[in-house]
GROMACS .gro file of C-alpha atoms in nm:
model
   79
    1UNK     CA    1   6.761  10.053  14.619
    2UNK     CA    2   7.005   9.990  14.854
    3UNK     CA    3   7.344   9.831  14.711
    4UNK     CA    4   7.536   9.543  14.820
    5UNK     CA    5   7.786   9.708  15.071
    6UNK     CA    6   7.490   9.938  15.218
    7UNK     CA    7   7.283   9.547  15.312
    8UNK     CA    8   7.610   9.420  15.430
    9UNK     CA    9   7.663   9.699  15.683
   10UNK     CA   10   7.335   9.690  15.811
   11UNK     CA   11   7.381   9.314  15.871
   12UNK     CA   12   7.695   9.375  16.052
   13UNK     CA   13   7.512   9.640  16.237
   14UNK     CA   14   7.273   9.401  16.336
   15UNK     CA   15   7.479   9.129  16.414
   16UNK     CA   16   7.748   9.340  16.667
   17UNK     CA   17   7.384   9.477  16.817
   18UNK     CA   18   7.307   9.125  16.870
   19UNK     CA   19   7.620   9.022  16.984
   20UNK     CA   20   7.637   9.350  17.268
   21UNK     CA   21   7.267   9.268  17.367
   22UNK     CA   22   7.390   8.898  17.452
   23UNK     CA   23   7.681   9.029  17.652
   24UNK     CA   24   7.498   9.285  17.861
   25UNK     CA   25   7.193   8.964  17.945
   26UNK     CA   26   7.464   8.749  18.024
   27UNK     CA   27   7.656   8.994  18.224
   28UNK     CA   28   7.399   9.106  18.428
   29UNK     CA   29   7.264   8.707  18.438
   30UNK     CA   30   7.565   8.636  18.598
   31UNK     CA   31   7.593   8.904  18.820
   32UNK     CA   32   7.223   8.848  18.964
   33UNK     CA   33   7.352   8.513  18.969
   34UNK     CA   34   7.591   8.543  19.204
   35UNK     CA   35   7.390   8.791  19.441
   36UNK     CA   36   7.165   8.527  19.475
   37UNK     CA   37   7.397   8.261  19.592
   38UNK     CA   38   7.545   8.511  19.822
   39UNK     CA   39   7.874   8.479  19.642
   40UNK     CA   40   7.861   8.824  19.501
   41UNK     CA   41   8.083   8.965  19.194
   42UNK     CA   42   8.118   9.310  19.122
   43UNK     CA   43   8.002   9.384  18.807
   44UNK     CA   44   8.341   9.381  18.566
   45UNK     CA   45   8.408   9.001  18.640
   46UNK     CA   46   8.059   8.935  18.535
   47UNK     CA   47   8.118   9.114  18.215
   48UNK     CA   48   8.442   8.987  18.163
   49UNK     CA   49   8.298   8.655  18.231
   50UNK     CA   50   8.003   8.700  17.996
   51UNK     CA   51   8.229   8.838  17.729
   52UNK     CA   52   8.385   8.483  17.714
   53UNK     CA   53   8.094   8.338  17.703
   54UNK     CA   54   8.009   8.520  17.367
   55UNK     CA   55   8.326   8.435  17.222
   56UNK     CA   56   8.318   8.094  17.291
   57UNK     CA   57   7.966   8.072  17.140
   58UNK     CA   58   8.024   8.245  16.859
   59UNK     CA   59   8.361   8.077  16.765
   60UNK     CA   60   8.108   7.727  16.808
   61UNK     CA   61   7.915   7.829  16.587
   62UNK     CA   62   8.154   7.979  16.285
   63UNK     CA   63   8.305   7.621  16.367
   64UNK     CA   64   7.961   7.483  16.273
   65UNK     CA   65   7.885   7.666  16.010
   66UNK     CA   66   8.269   7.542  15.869
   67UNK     CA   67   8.172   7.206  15.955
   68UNK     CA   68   7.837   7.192  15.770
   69UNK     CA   69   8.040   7.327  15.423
   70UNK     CA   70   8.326   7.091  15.448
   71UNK     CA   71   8.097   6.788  15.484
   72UNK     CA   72   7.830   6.959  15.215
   73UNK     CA   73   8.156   6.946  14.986
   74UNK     CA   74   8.231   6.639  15.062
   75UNK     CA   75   7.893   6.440  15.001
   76UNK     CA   76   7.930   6.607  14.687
   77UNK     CA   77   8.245   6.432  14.570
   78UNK     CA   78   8.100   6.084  14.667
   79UNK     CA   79   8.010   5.851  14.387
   0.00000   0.00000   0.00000
């Protein structure tokens, strides 16, 4: 039986293997992307590119996620 810190390192495993696999699609989405406008990028822009694109996503969705508590704990107070 697996304890509590074991599951939570496995979901952190899965989630940075999730997070890398998004990178490396969007990376090489981009860099396709501009070989087929013939405005080609070498390869770290597009990764530097997609890396931003990961962080901005991600930080919109812990903002979300904050979002969705605060107003959950809010309704709750109401009369």
């Amino acid at each position: 039986m697996p304890t509590a810190a074991r599951r939570a390192g496995r979901r952190r495993g899965r989630q940075v293997a999730s997070l890398v696999a998004w990178w490396a699609v969007l990376a090489l989405a981009l860099w396709l992307l501009g070989h087929a406008v013939d405005q080609p990028a070498g390869l770290a822009p597009s990764s530097a590119s997609a890396a931003l694109l990961v962080a901005v996503g991600e930080a919109g969705y812990l903002v979300r996620r904050w979002w969705a508590v605060r107003v959950r704990r809010a309704g709750a107070r109401l009369p």
